Amino acid sequence: MAPALVLVEGSRISAVERGSAPAPSGCEVTHLPGTTLLPGLIDTHVHLCGDDSPRALDQFFELSADDLERVITAGLQAQLAAGVTSVRDLGDYEWAVVDRRRAAGQGANEPTIVASGPPITIDQGHCWSMGGAASGVEGLRRAVRDRADRGADVVKIMTSGGAMTVGTDVLACQFSLEELRVVVETAHDLGLAVTAHAHALPAVEQCVAAEVDGIEHCSCLTPTGFSTPPELAAALAEAGTLVCPTLGRALGSEPPPQVKALMERTGATWESRLEQVVDLYRAGVILVSGADSGISPGKPHGVLPEAVIDLLDCGVPADVALASATSLAARACGLADRTGRLHAGLDADLLIVDGDPMQGITALRNVRAVVSRGRDVVTRSSVADRWAPHAEVVKLL
Ligand SMILES: [Zn+2]
């Protein structure tokens, strides 16, 4: 990697110079030897109302408005500390995250927030306690319109059950294909993208048929483990569906008991999951990184670098893995014209880490400095010895 000079003016990047270009005179410069400069990371799948505890998704009814505010603020700060300068919330409790943003505006020292509001689900379906249950074609149409009216940026729908909600079937679809199509059509008419939670293989197939924009998890789970038919992977690649495999877990953590039980029942293992993800990559599927942050002790806010590191364990090259949490993640979040690359005119969202993640991806754990929309800037301009060329990564893919 070549040295880089990034000039920041206000909240934006004003120029990116390669080589050892001189900084403009009168400009405060900090030179950070041994570091690499990257775009700030983007976690495409977070639950800001989740406090990383074992009961994170089960305790909403017990939280006061003040409690929720504290949980959301703490999650955002933990994300920022890990170098995450944008998050996409895909599981609000009621409308806490969306309403907070509308009331208070985007917090100055917080990551940029993209939010779905409560995920659409069936009655007593996966994550029903978030308040997004809807049924029937008319009910679903109304639910999507409601999201547009309330200021959601994206529609999230639970198309299969999930391990974290008791009584739901992870191996089965929650909606009919007709219902899912109505959600996608209505959302698209309103200018909203749809991303769908899908574990069950039939749910992933349904998502492809309904032409959703993104799929969360996409584990293609069957009664006998993970299994992606090659024609399904090819269809995902062909459609350009953005797949977030929600990898990443806190070092040394164990899966929650519900997930462990599911893995035992289906014979699924962590290793077979990584193989399934690499099958998607080899088929040409676009992978983005989101960690399902906040839902459990193994999935705390700020764990996103581990999702990128896991992609390398799958055999995904470092530049593609880094793009999954930067330029491609920005595309998934509808933020491609604002962040995710080191480019003049974009938000000054920067991450500086010790070492070189292109040589050793675990360098992502060694955060040296974080700049969010020009704030918390270490200096007016930052010079790193090396940089990750994300502007080029998009073209390579
Ligand atoms: Zn989730």
mmCIF file of C-alpha atoms and ligand atoms in Angstrom:
data_model
loop_
_atom_site.group_PDB
_atom_site.id
_atom_site.type_symbol
_atom_site.label_atom_id
_atom_site.label_comp_id
_atom_site.label_asym_id
_atom_site.label_seq_id
_atom_site.Cartn_x
_atom_site.Cartn_y
_atom_site.Cartn_z
ATOM 1 C CA MET A 1 0.000 0.000 0.000
ATOM 2 C CA ALA A 2 1.178 3.508 -0.815
ATOM 3 C CA PRO A 3 1.277 6.392 1.647
ATOM 4 C CA ALA A 4 -1.840 8.550 1.653
ATOM 5 C CA LEU A 5 -2.752 12.115 2.508
ATOM 6 C CA VAL A 6 -6.405 12.770 3.265
ATOM 7 C CA LEU A 7 -7.545 16.376 3.585
ATOM 8 C CA VAL A 8 -10.598 17.071 5.709
ATOM 9 C CA GLU A 9 -12.574 20.288 5.648
ATOM 10 C CA GLY A 10 -15.511 20.497 7.985
ATOM 11 C CA SER A 11 -17.453 17.254 7.743
ATOM 12 C CA ARG A 12 -16.187 16.263 4.296
ATOM 13 C CA ILE A 13 -13.119 14.840 2.620
ATOM 14 C CA SER A 14 -11.808 17.637 0.395
ATOM 15 C CA ALA A 15 -9.033 15.668 -1.293
ATOM 16 C CA VAL A 16 -7.245 12.341 -1.255
ATOM 17 C CA GLU A 17 -3.669 12.354 -2.472
ATOM 18 C CA ARG A 18 -1.552 9.340 -3.139
ATOM 19 C CA GLY A 19 2.173 9.266 -2.571
ATOM 20 C CA SER A 20 3.905 11.842 -0.424
ATOM 21 C CA ALA A 21 2.072 14.933 -1.700
ATOM 22 C CA PRO A 22 2.778 17.934 0.522
ATOM 23 C CA ALA A 23 -0.047 19.075 2.786
ATOM 24 C CA PRO A 24 -1.303 22.592 1.994
ATOM 25 C CA SER A 25 0.470 25.258 4.020
ATOM 26 C CA GLY A 26 -1.254 26.349 7.206
ATOM 27 C CA CYS A 27 -2.842 22.956 7.575
ATOM 28 C CA GLU A 28 -2.397 20.990 10.774
ATOM 29 C CA VAL A 29 -0.857 17.622 9.944
ATOM 30 C CA THR A 30 -0.405 14.488 11.976
ATOM 31 C CA HIS A 31 1.773 11.733 10.678
ATOM 32 C CA LEU A 32 0.953 8.305 12.056
ATOM 33 C CA PRO A 33 3.729 5.913 11.096
ATOM 34 C CA GLY A 34 2.881 2.228 10.910
ATOM 35 C CA THR A 35 -0.820 2.809 10.403
ATOM 36 C CA THR A 36 -3.324 2.222 7.621
ATOM 37 C CA LEU A 37 -6.088 4.622 6.727
ATOM 38 C CA LEU A 38 -9.449 3.196 5.673
ATOM 39 C CA PRO A 39 -12.954 4.511 5.207
ATOM 40 C CA GLY A 40 -14.883 4.250 8.472
ATOM 41 C CA LEU A 41 -16.525 0.834 8.709
ATOM 42 C CA ILE A 42 -20.264 0.304 8.170
ATOM 43 C CA ASP A 43 -22.212 -2.284 10.166
ATOM 44 C CA THR A 44 -25.139 -3.148 7.885
ATOM 45 C CA HIS A 45 -27.080 -5.108 10.525
ATOM 46 C CA VAL A 46 -27.403 -3.793 14.058
ATOM 47 C CA HIS A 47 -30.042 -3.702 16.788
ATOM 48 C CA LEU A 48 -29.482 -0.453 18.631
ATOM 49 C CA CYS A 49 -32.248 -1.330 21.113
ATOM 50 C CA GLY A 50 -30.236 -4.440 22.037
ATOM 51 C CA ASP A 51 -27.808 -4.056 24.943
ATOM 52 C CA ASP A 52 -25.551 -7.063 24.193
ATOM 53 C CA SER A 53 -27.039 -8.985 27.131
ATOM 54 C CA PRO A 54 -28.379 -12.576 27.054
ATOM 55 C CA ARG A 55 -31.933 -11.142 27.190
ATOM 56 C CA ALA A 56 -31.297 -8.278 24.767
ATOM 57 C CA LEU A 57 -34.235 -9.225 22.520
ATOM 58 C CA ASP A 58 -36.550 -10.376 25.333
ATOM 59 C CA GLN A 59 -36.512 -7.387 27.691
ATOM 60 C CA PHE A 60 -38.002 -4.584 25.585
ATOM 61 C CA PHE A 61 -41.253 -4.489 27.574
ATOM 62 C CA GLU A 62 -39.275 -3.924 30.772
ATOM 63 C CA LEU A 63 -37.323 -0.914 29.505
ATOM 64 C CA SER A 64 -38.413 2.668 30.163
ATOM 65 C CA ALA A 65 -37.899 5.341 27.514
ATOM 66 C CA ASP A 66 -34.836 6.522 29.454
ATOM 67 C CA ASP A 67 -33.455 2.980 29.609
ATOM 68 C CA LEU A 68 -33.876 2.620 25.849
ATOM 69 C CA GLU A 69 -32.173 5.945 25.230
ATOM 70 C CA ARG A 70 -29.218 4.798 27.338
ATOM 71 C CA VAL A 71 -29.035 1.464 25.480
ATOM 72 C CA ILE A 72 -29.110 3.167 22.065
ATOM 73 C CA THR A 73 -26.489 5.752 23.026
ATOM 74 C CA ALA A 74 -24.170 3.122 24.524
ATOM 75 C CA GLY A 75 -24.484 0.958 21.402
ATOM 76 C CA LEU A 76 -23.631 3.850 19.114
ATOM 77 C CA GLN A 77 -20.582 4.802 21.182
ATOM 78 C CA ALA A 78 -19.321 1.198 21.207
ATOM 79 C CA GLN A 79 -19.716 1.084 17.430
ATOM 80 C CA LEU A 80 -17.759 4.300 16.981
ATOM 81 C CA ALA A 81 -14.958 3.110 19.273
ATOM 82 C CA ALA A 82 -14.531 0.085 16.980
ATOM 83 C CA GLY A 83 -14.208 2.297 13.911
ATOM 84 C CA VAL A 84 -17.816 1.934 12.749
ATOM 85 C CA THR A 85 -18.983 5.312 11.443
ATOM 86 C CA SER A 86 -22.330 4.187 9.949
ATOM 87 C CA VAL A 87 -24.868 1.615 11.093
ATOM 88 C CA ARG A 88 -28.023 0.190 9.589
ATOM 89 C CA ASP A 89 -30.557 -0.660 12.285
ATOM 90 C CA LEU A 90 -32.666 -3.618 11.121
ATOM 91 C CA GLY A 91 -34.678 -4.316 14.227
ATOM 92 C CA ASP A 92 -36.021 -1.338 16.072
ATOM 93 C CA TYR A 93 -38.188 -1.768 19.156
ATOM 94 C CA GLU A 94 -41.375 -0.052 18.047
ATOM 95 C CA TRP A 95 -39.943 3.157 16.532
ATOM 96 C CA ALA A 96 -37.360 4.093 19.157
ATOM 97 C CA VAL A 97 -34.405 4.532 16.795
ATOM 98 C CA VAL A 98 -36.343 6.170 13.960
ATOM 99 C CA ASP A 99 -38.209 8.567 16.282
ATOM 100 C CA ARG A 100 -35.031 9.436 18.209
ATOM 101 C CA ARG A 101 -33.335 10.432 14.979
ATOM 102 C CA ARG A 102 -36.296 12.507 13.848
ATOM 103 C CA ALA A 103 -36.634 14.276 17.218
ATOM 104 C CA ALA A 104 -32.976 14.955 17.907
ATOM 105 C CA GLY A 105 -31.472 14.850 14.425
ATOM 106 C CA GLN A 106 -28.388 12.863 13.681
ATOM 107 C CA GLY A 107 -26.196 13.032 16.811
ATOM 108 C CA ALA A 108 -23.004 14.973 16.126
ATOM 109 C CA ASN A 109 -20.686 12.456 17.743
ATOM 110 C CA GLU A 110 -22.517 9.341 16.646
ATOM 111 C CA PRO A 111 -22.289 7.077 13.603
ATOM 112 C CA THR A 112 -24.603 7.875 10.696
ATOM 113 C CA ILE A 113 -27.813 5.893 11.246
ATOM 114 C CA VAL A 114 -29.927 4.179 8.593
ATOM 115 C CA ALA A 115 -32.996 2.504 10.099
ATOM 116 C CA SER A 116 -35.879 0.200 9.190
ATOM 117 C CA GLY A 117 -38.193 0.637 12.168
ATOM 118 C CA PRO A 118 -39.684 -2.613 13.530
ATOM 119 C CA PRO A 119 -39.194 -5.550 11.161
ATOM 120 C CA ILE A 120 -42.372 -6.757 9.465
ATOM 121 C CA THR A 121 -43.236 -10.197 10.773
ATOM 122 C CA ILE A 122 -46.258 -12.472 11.247
ATOM 123 C CA ASP A 123 -48.380 -12.589 14.404
ATOM 124 C CA GLN A 124 -46.158 -14.187 17.081
ATOM 125 C CA GLY A 125 -43.493 -14.526 14.373
ATOM 126 C CA HIS A 126 -39.747 -13.912 14.546
ATOM 127 C CA CYS A 127 -39.057 -10.776 16.630
ATOM 128 C CA TRP A 128 -42.786 -10.060 17.053
ATOM 129 C CA SER A 129 -41.978 -8.246 20.317
ATOM 130 C CA MET A 130 -40.462 -5.404 18.286
ATOM 131 C CA GLY A 131 -43.971 -4.443 17.234
ATOM 132 C CA GLY A 132 -43.938 -5.118 13.492
ATOM 133 C CA ALA A 133 -46.532 -7.893 13.086
ATOM 134 C CA ALA A 134 -48.722 -7.540 9.972
ATOM 135 C CA SER A 135 -50.855 -9.938 7.958
ATOM 136 C CA GLY A 136 -52.704 -10.246 4.687
ATOM 137 C CA VAL A 137 -51.936 -8.418 1.471
ATOM 138 C CA GLU A 138 -53.706 -5.218 2.577
ATOM 139 C CA GLY A 139 -52.144 -5.307 6.038
ATOM 140 C CA LEU A 140 -48.694 -5.707 4.526
ATOM 141 C CA ARG A 141 -49.253 -2.869 2.076
ATOM 142 C CA ARG A 142 -50.285 -0.659 4.983
ATOM 143 C CA ALA A 143 -47.256 -1.731 7.005
ATOM 144 C CA VAL A 144 -44.892 -0.691 4.209
ATOM 145 C CA ARG A 145 -46.666 2.658 3.703
ATOM 146 C CA ASP A 146 -46.494 3.228 7.446
ATOM 147 C CA ARG A 147 -42.720 2.757 7.323
ATOM 148 C CA ALA A 148 -42.371 5.298 4.534
ATOM 149 C CA ASP A 149 -44.585 7.766 6.439
ATOM 150 C CA ARG A 150 -42.639 7.374 9.681
ATOM 151 C CA GLY A 151 -39.291 8.028 7.998
ATOM 152 C CA ALA A 152 -37.778 4.548 7.707
ATOM 153 C CA ASP A 153 -34.954 4.280 5.152
ATOM 154 C CA VAL A 154 -35.416 0.612 4.322
ATOM 155 C CA VAL A 155 -38.007 -2.129 4.860
ATOM 156 C CA LYS A 156 -36.955 -5.165 6.867
ATOM 157 C CA ILE A 157 -39.109 -8.288 6.721
ATOM 158 C CA MET A 158 -38.719 -11.602 8.518
ATOM 159 C CA THR A 159 -39.321 -14.252 5.853
ATOM 160 C CA SER A 160 -38.439 -17.243 8.036
ATOM 161 C CA GLY A 161 -38.497 -17.944 11.744
ATOM 162 C CA GLY A 162 -35.410 -17.259 13.840
ATOM 163 C CA ALA A 163 -33.595 -19.070 16.601
ATOM 164 C CA MET A 164 -33.836 -16.099 18.960
ATOM 165 C CA THR A 165 -37.671 -16.114 19.064
ATOM 166 C CA VAL A 166 -39.245 -19.040 20.891
ATOM 167 C CA GLY A 167 -42.028 -20.773 18.957
ATOM 168 C CA THR A 168 -40.967 -19.718 15.459
ATOM 169 C CA ASP A 169 -39.804 -22.201 12.824
ATOM 170 C CA VAL A 170 -36.339 -21.360 11.490
ATOM 171 C CA LEU A 171 -36.803 -23.926 8.719
ATOM 172 C CA ALA A 172 -40.065 -22.534 7.324
ATOM 173 C CA CYS A 173 -41.350 -19.465 5.469
ATOM 174 C CA GLN A 174 -43.439 -16.946 7.407
ATOM 175 C CA PHE A 175 -45.200 -15.353 4.397
ATOM 176 C CA SER A 176 -46.542 -16.538 1.068
ATOM 177 C CA LEU A 177 -44.701 -15.554 -2.099
ATOM 178 C CA GLU A 178 -47.632 -13.341 -3.052
ATOM 179 C CA GLU A 179 -47.410 -11.475 0.265
ATOM 180 C CA LEU A 180 -43.664 -10.984 -0.053
ATOM 181 C CA ARG A 181 -44.094 -9.704 -3.615
ATOM 182 C CA VAL A 182 -46.629 -7.142 -2.417
ATOM 183 C CA VAL A 183 -44.164 -5.903 0.216
ATOM 184 C CA VAL A 184 -41.382 -5.549 -2.362
ATOM 185 C CA GLU A 185 -43.609 -3.832 -4.950
ATOM 186 C CA THR A 186 -45.105 -1.417 -2.448
ATOM 187 C CA ALA A 187 -41.696 -0.557 -1.006
ATOM 188 C CA HIS A 188 -40.160 -0.007 -4.424
ATOM 189 C CA ASP A 189 -43.064 2.213 -5.453
ATOM 190 C CA LEU A 190 -42.245 4.329 -2.397
ATOM 191 C CA GLY A 191 -38.511 4.367 -3.157
ATOM 192 C CA LEU A 192 -37.567 2.014 -0.316
ATOM 193 C CA ALA A 193 -35.311 -1.025 -0.594
ATOM 194 C CA VAL A 194 -36.309 -4.298 1.077
ATOM 195 C CA THR A 195 -33.943 -6.502 2.983
ATOM 196 C CA ALA A 196 -35.208 -9.844 4.242
ATOM 197 C CA HIS A 197 -34.221 -12.032 7.158
ATOM 198 C CA ALA A 198 -34.035 -15.564 5.729
ATOM 199 C CA HIS A 199 -32.489 -18.648 7.310
ATOM 200 C CA ALA A 200 -34.642 -21.409 5.793
ATOM 201 C CA LEU A 201 -33.673 -22.532 2.300
ATOM 202 C CA PRO A 202 -37.308 -22.116 1.053
ATOM 203 C CA ALA A 203 -37.301 -18.567 2.458
ATOM 204 C CA VAL A 204 -34.122 -17.678 0.548
ATOM 205 C CA GLU A 205 -35.694 -19.134 -2.615
ATOM 206 C CA GLN A 206 -38.811 -17.078 -1.981
ATOM 207 C CA CYS A 207 -36.696 -13.927 -1.528
ATOM 208 C CA VAL A 208 -35.056 -14.482 -4.914
ATOM 209 C CA ALA A 209 -38.454 -15.014 -6.564
ATOM 210 C CA ALA A 210 -39.838 -11.852 -4.964
ATOM 211 C CA GLU A 211 -36.731 -9.858 -5.987
ATOM 212 C CA VAL A 212 -35.835 -8.439 -2.599
ATOM 213 C CA ASP A 213 -32.822 -6.104 -2.591
ATOM 214 C CA GLY A 214 -30.933 -7.739 0.252
ATOM 215 C CA ILE A 215 -30.955 -10.918 2.334
ATOM 216 C CA GLU A 216 -29.854 -11.117 5.963
ATOM 217 C CA HIS A 217 -28.204 -14.363 7.183
ATOM 218 C CA CYS A 218 -28.978 -16.254 3.931
ATOM 219 C CA SER A 219 -27.857 -19.448 5.616
ATOM 220 C CA CYS A 220 -30.003 -21.718 3.401
ATOM 221 C CA LEU A 221 -30.755 -23.883 6.417
ATOM 222 C CA THR A 222 -32.357 -27.307 5.912
ATOM 223 C CA PRO A 223 -33.221 -30.050 8.443
ATOM 224 C CA THR A 224 -29.756 -31.441 7.749
ATOM 225 C CA GLY A 225 -27.640 -28.304 7.871
ATOM 226 C CA PHE A 226 -26.638 -25.496 5.515
ATOM 227 C CA SER A 227 -27.105 -26.249 1.832
ATOM 228 C CA THR A 228 -27.072 -23.738 -1.020
ATOM 229 C CA PRO A 229 -28.141 -25.208 -4.377
ATOM 230 C CA PRO A 230 -25.688 -23.908 -7.024
ATOM 231 C CA GLU A 231 -28.567 -22.549 -9.126
ATOM 232 C CA LEU A 232 -29.780 -20.516 -6.148
ATOM 233 C CA ALA A 233 -26.324 -19.003 -5.570
ATOM 234 C CA ALA A 234 -26.135 -18.223 -9.298
ATOM 235 C CA ALA A 235 -29.545 -16.520 -9.166
ATOM 236 C CA LEU A 236 -28.454 -14.383 -6.200
ATOM 237 C CA ALA A 237 -25.323 -13.363 -8.088
ATOM 238 C CA GLU A 238 -27.267 -12.651 -11.269
ATOM 239 C CA ALA A 239 -29.798 -10.484 -9.433
ATOM 240 C CA GLY A 240 -27.069 -8.542 -7.612
ATOM 241 C CA THR A 241 -28.778 -9.282 -4.290
ATOM 242 C CA LEU A 242 -26.739 -7.894 -1.385
ATOM 243 C CA VAL A 243 -26.210 -10.721 1.073
ATOM 244 C CA CYS A 244 -25.241 -10.065 4.668
ATOM 245 C CA PRO A 245 -24.179 -13.382 6.240
ATOM 246 C CA THR A 246 -24.102 -11.787 9.744
ATOM 247 C CA LEU A 247 -20.786 -13.373 10.657
ATOM 248 C CA GLY A 248 -18.663 -11.982 13.504
ATOM 249 C CA ARG A 249 -18.729 -13.001 17.145
ATOM 250 C CA ALA A 250 -16.897 -11.837 20.226
ATOM 251 C CA LEU A 251 -13.635 -13.698 20.732
ATOM 252 C CA GLY A 252 -14.121 -16.740 22.950
ATOM 253 C CA SER A 253 -17.921 -16.389 23.041
ATOM 254 C CA GLU A 254 -20.330 -19.290 22.880
ATOM 255 C CA PRO A 255 -23.518 -19.218 20.765
ATOM 256 C CA PRO A 256 -26.726 -18.578 22.761
ATOM 257 C CA PRO A 257 -28.404 -21.817 23.961
ATOM 258 C CA GLN A 258 -31.228 -21.506 21.380
ATOM 259 C CA VAL A 259 -28.678 -21.312 18.538
ATOM 260 C CA LYS A 260 -26.682 -24.199 19.994
ATOM 261 C CA ALA A 261 -29.835 -26.343 20.147
ATOM 262 C CA LEU A 262 -30.660 -25.512 16.528
ATOM 263 C CA MET A 263 -27.127 -26.403 15.417
ATOM 264 C CA GLU A 264 -27.331 -29.723 17.240
ATOM 265 C CA ARG A 265 -30.736 -30.497 15.732
ATOM 266 C CA THR A 266 -29.640 -29.802 12.153
ATOM 267 C CA GLY A 267 -26.009 -30.897 12.402
ATOM 268 C CA ALA A 268 -24.953 -27.396 11.397
ATOM 269 C CA THR A 269 -21.508 -26.237 12.554
ATOM 270 C CA TRP A 270 -19.614 -22.942 12.461
ATOM 271 C CA GLU A 271 -17.199 -24.483 9.950
ATOM 272 C CA SER A 272 -20.015 -25.613 7.638
ATOM 273 C CA ARG A 273 -21.468 -22.112 7.856
ATOM 274 C CA LEU A 274 -18.162 -20.593 6.710
ATOM 275 C CA GLU A 275 -18.091 -23.085 3.822
ATOM 276 C CA GLN A 276 -21.628 -22.072 2.846
ATOM 277 C CA VAL A 277 -20.605 -18.399 2.801
ATOM 278 C CA VAL A 278 -17.573 -19.075 0.627
ATOM 279 C CA ASP A 279 -19.833 -20.984 -1.788
ATOM 280 C CA LEU A 280 -21.875 -17.800 -2.136
ATOM 281 C CA TYR A 281 -18.713 -15.731 -2.687
ATOM 282 C CA ARG A 282 -17.362 -18.150 -5.325
ATOM 283 C CA ALA A 283 -20.693 -17.989 -7.154
ATOM 284 C CA GLY A 284 -20.257 -14.222 -7.447
ATOM 285 C CA VAL A 285 -22.731 -13.152 -4.757
ATOM 286 C CA ILE A 286 -22.085 -9.676 -3.327
ATOM 287 C CA LEU A 287 -21.372 -9.986 0.395
ATOM 288 C CA VAL A 288 -21.777 -7.127 2.850
ATOM 289 C CA SER A 289 -20.773 -7.183 6.498
ATOM 290 C CA GLY A 290 -23.200 -6.697 9.338
ATOM 291 C CA ALA A 291 -22.838 -8.462 12.657
ATOM 292 C CA ASP A 292 -26.395 -8.546 14.064
ATOM 293 C CA SER A 293 -24.766 -6.388 16.733
ATOM 294 C CA GLY A 294 -26.450 -5.938 20.086
ATOM 295 C CA ILE A 295 -28.493 -9.151 20.242
ATOM 296 C CA SER A 296 -26.372 -11.202 22.668
ATOM 297 C CA PRO A 297 -23.061 -11.236 24.567
ATOM 298 C CA GLY A 298 -21.416 -12.909 21.569
ATOM 299 C CA LYS A 299 -22.743 -10.177 19.263
ATOM 300 C CA PRO A 300 -21.923 -6.912 21.038
ATOM 301 C CA HIS A 301 -21.955 -3.511 19.355
ATOM 302 C CA GLY A 302 -18.495 -2.968 17.877
ATOM 303 C CA VAL A 303 -17.919 -6.624 16.925
ATOM 304 C CA LEU A 304 -18.058 -5.853 13.180
ATOM 305 C CA PRO A 305 -14.273 -6.207 12.538
ATOM 306 C CA GLU A 306 -14.678 -9.870 13.518
ATOM 307 C CA ALA A 307 -17.237 -10.319 10.700
ATOM 308 C CA VAL A 308 -14.622 -9.068 8.223
ATOM 309 C CA ILE A 309 -11.961 -11.310 9.785
ATOM 310 C CA ASP A 310 -14.361 -14.289 9.504
ATOM 311 C CA LEU A 311 -14.723 -13.630 5.767
ATOM 312 C CA LEU A 312 -10.984 -14.177 5.375
ATOM 313 C CA ASP A 313 -11.372 -17.430 7.288
ATOM 314 C CA CYS A 314 -13.909 -18.382 4.599
ATOM 315 C CA GLY A 315 -11.285 -17.750 1.907
ATOM 316 C CA VAL A 316 -12.570 -14.346 0.770
ATOM 317 C CA PRO A 317 -9.665 -12.074 -0.283
ATOM 318 C CA ALA A 318 -8.785 -9.159 2.036
ATOM 319 C CA ASP A 319 -9.757 -6.401 -0.426
ATOM 320 C CA VAL A 320 -13.209 -7.921 -0.999
ATOM 321 C CA ALA A 321 -13.699 -8.501 2.738
ATOM 322 C CA LEU A 322 -12.773 -4.868 3.481
ATOM 323 C CA ALA A 323 -15.121 -3.656 0.744
ATOM 324 C CA SER A 324 -17.922 -5.702 2.360
ATOM 325 C CA ALA A 325 -17.717 -3.388 5.371
ATOM 326 C CA THR A 326 -17.017 -0.153 3.477
ATOM 327 C CA SER A 327 -17.894 0.573 -0.161
ATOM 328 C CA LEU A 328 -20.293 -2.350 -0.653
ATOM 329 C CA ALA A 329 -21.832 -1.848 2.772
ATOM 330 C CA ALA A 330 -22.465 1.788 1.840
ATOM 331 C CA ARG A 331 -24.301 0.574 -1.257
ATOM 332 C CA ALA A 332 -26.446 -1.771 0.870
ATOM 333 C CA CYS A 333 -27.328 1.099 3.200
ATOM 334 C CA GLY A 334 -28.139 3.578 0.431
ATOM 335 C CA LEU A 335 -25.130 5.642 1.540
ATOM 336 C CA ALA A 336 -22.847 5.157 -1.475
ATOM 337 C CA ASP A 337 -22.932 8.853 -2.341
ATOM 338 C CA ARG A 338 -22.055 9.840 1.230
ATOM 339 C CA THR A 339 -19.542 7.429 2.722
ATOM 340 C CA GLY A 340 -17.736 4.091 2.427
ATOM 341 C CA ARG A 341 -14.796 5.254 0.324
ATOM 342 C CA LEU A 342 -11.861 7.639 0.604
ATOM 343 C CA HIS A 343 -13.028 10.095 -1.989
ATOM 344 C CA ALA A 344 -13.264 13.874 -2.248
ATOM 345 C CA GLY A 345 -16.765 15.129 -1.487
ATOM 346 C CA LEU A 346 -17.791 12.190 0.700
ATOM 347 C CA ASP A 347 -18.257 12.412 4.470
ATOM 348 C CA ALA A 348 -14.981 12.437 6.372
ATOM 349 C CA ASP A 349 -15.563 9.017 7.946
ATOM 350 C CA LEU A 350 -12.125 7.605 8.581
ATOM 351 C CA LEU A 351 -10.573 4.732 10.473
ATOM 352 C CA ILE A 352 -6.874 4.532 11.199
ATOM 353 C CA VAL A 353 -5.539 1.215 12.472
ATOM 354 C CA ASP A 354 -2.075 0.102 13.529
ATOM 355 C CA GLY A 355 -0.590 -2.267 10.973
ATOM 356 C CA ASP A 356 -1.872 -3.169 7.514
ATOM 357 C CA PRO A 357 -5.142 -5.118 7.203
ATOM 358 C CA MET A 358 -4.251 -6.113 3.640
ATOM 359 C CA GLN A 359 -1.294 -8.049 5.085
ATOM 360 C CA GLY A 360 -2.959 -9.209 8.292
ATOM 361 C CA ILE A 361 -6.682 -8.596 8.598
ATOM 362 C CA THR A 362 -6.634 -8.681 12.412
ATOM 363 C CA ALA A 363 -5.074 -5.206 12.235
ATOM 364 C CA LEU A 364 -8.728 -4.087 12.173
ATOM 365 C CA ARG A 365 -8.784 -4.779 15.915
ATOM 366 C CA ASN A 366 -6.066 -2.182 16.530
ATOM 367 C CA VAL A 367 -8.008 1.062 16.247
ATOM 368 C CA ARG A 368 -5.746 4.097 16.450
ATOM 369 C CA ALA A 369 -8.148 6.893 15.498
ATOM 370 C CA VAL A 370 -11.702 7.342 14.260
ATOM 371 C CA VAL A 371 -13.168 10.332 12.458
ATOM 372 C CA SER A 372 -16.932 10.568 12.030
ATOM 373 C CA ARG A 373 -18.216 13.190 9.597
ATOM 374 C CA GLY A 374 -15.113 15.259 10.347
ATOM 375 C CA ARG A 375 -15.534 15.045 14.106
ATOM 376 C CA ASP A 376 -13.159 13.484 16.577
ATOM 377 C CA VAL A 377 -10.598 14.269 13.941
ATOM 378 C CA VAL A 378 -7.159 13.521 15.235
ATOM 379 C CA THR A 379 -5.924 16.422 13.119
ATOM 380 C CA ARG A 380 -7.160 18.599 10.305
ATOM 381 C CA SER A 381 -5.422 16.216 7.967
ATOM 382 C CA SER A 382 -4.111 12.768 8.645
ATOM 383 C CA VAL A 383 -1.236 11.052 6.945
ATOM 384 C CA ALA A 384 -0.925 7.304 7.144
ATOM 385 C CA ASP A 385 1.979 5.239 5.875
ATOM 386 C CA ARG A 386 -0.351 2.977 3.946
ATOM 387 C CA TRP A 387 -3.898 2.967 2.794
ATOM 388 C CA ALA A 388 -6.475 0.559 1.556
ATOM 389 C CA PRO A 389 -7.565 1.523 -1.955
ATOM 390 C CA HIS A 390 -11.307 1.141 -1.665
ATOM 391 C CA ALA A 391 -12.011 3.467 -4.539
ATOM 392 C CA GLU A 392 -10.562 0.730 -6.734
ATOM 393 C CA VAL A 393 -12.170 -2.184 -4.938
ATOM 394 C CA VAL A 394 -15.568 -1.386 -6.349
ATOM 395 C CA LYS A 395 -14.232 -1.605 -9.897
ATOM 396 C CA LEU A 396 -12.462 -4.867 -9.251
ATOM 397 C CA LEU A 397 -15.617 -6.669 -8.242
HETATM 398 ZN ZN ZN B 1 -30.965 -9.099 13.329
#
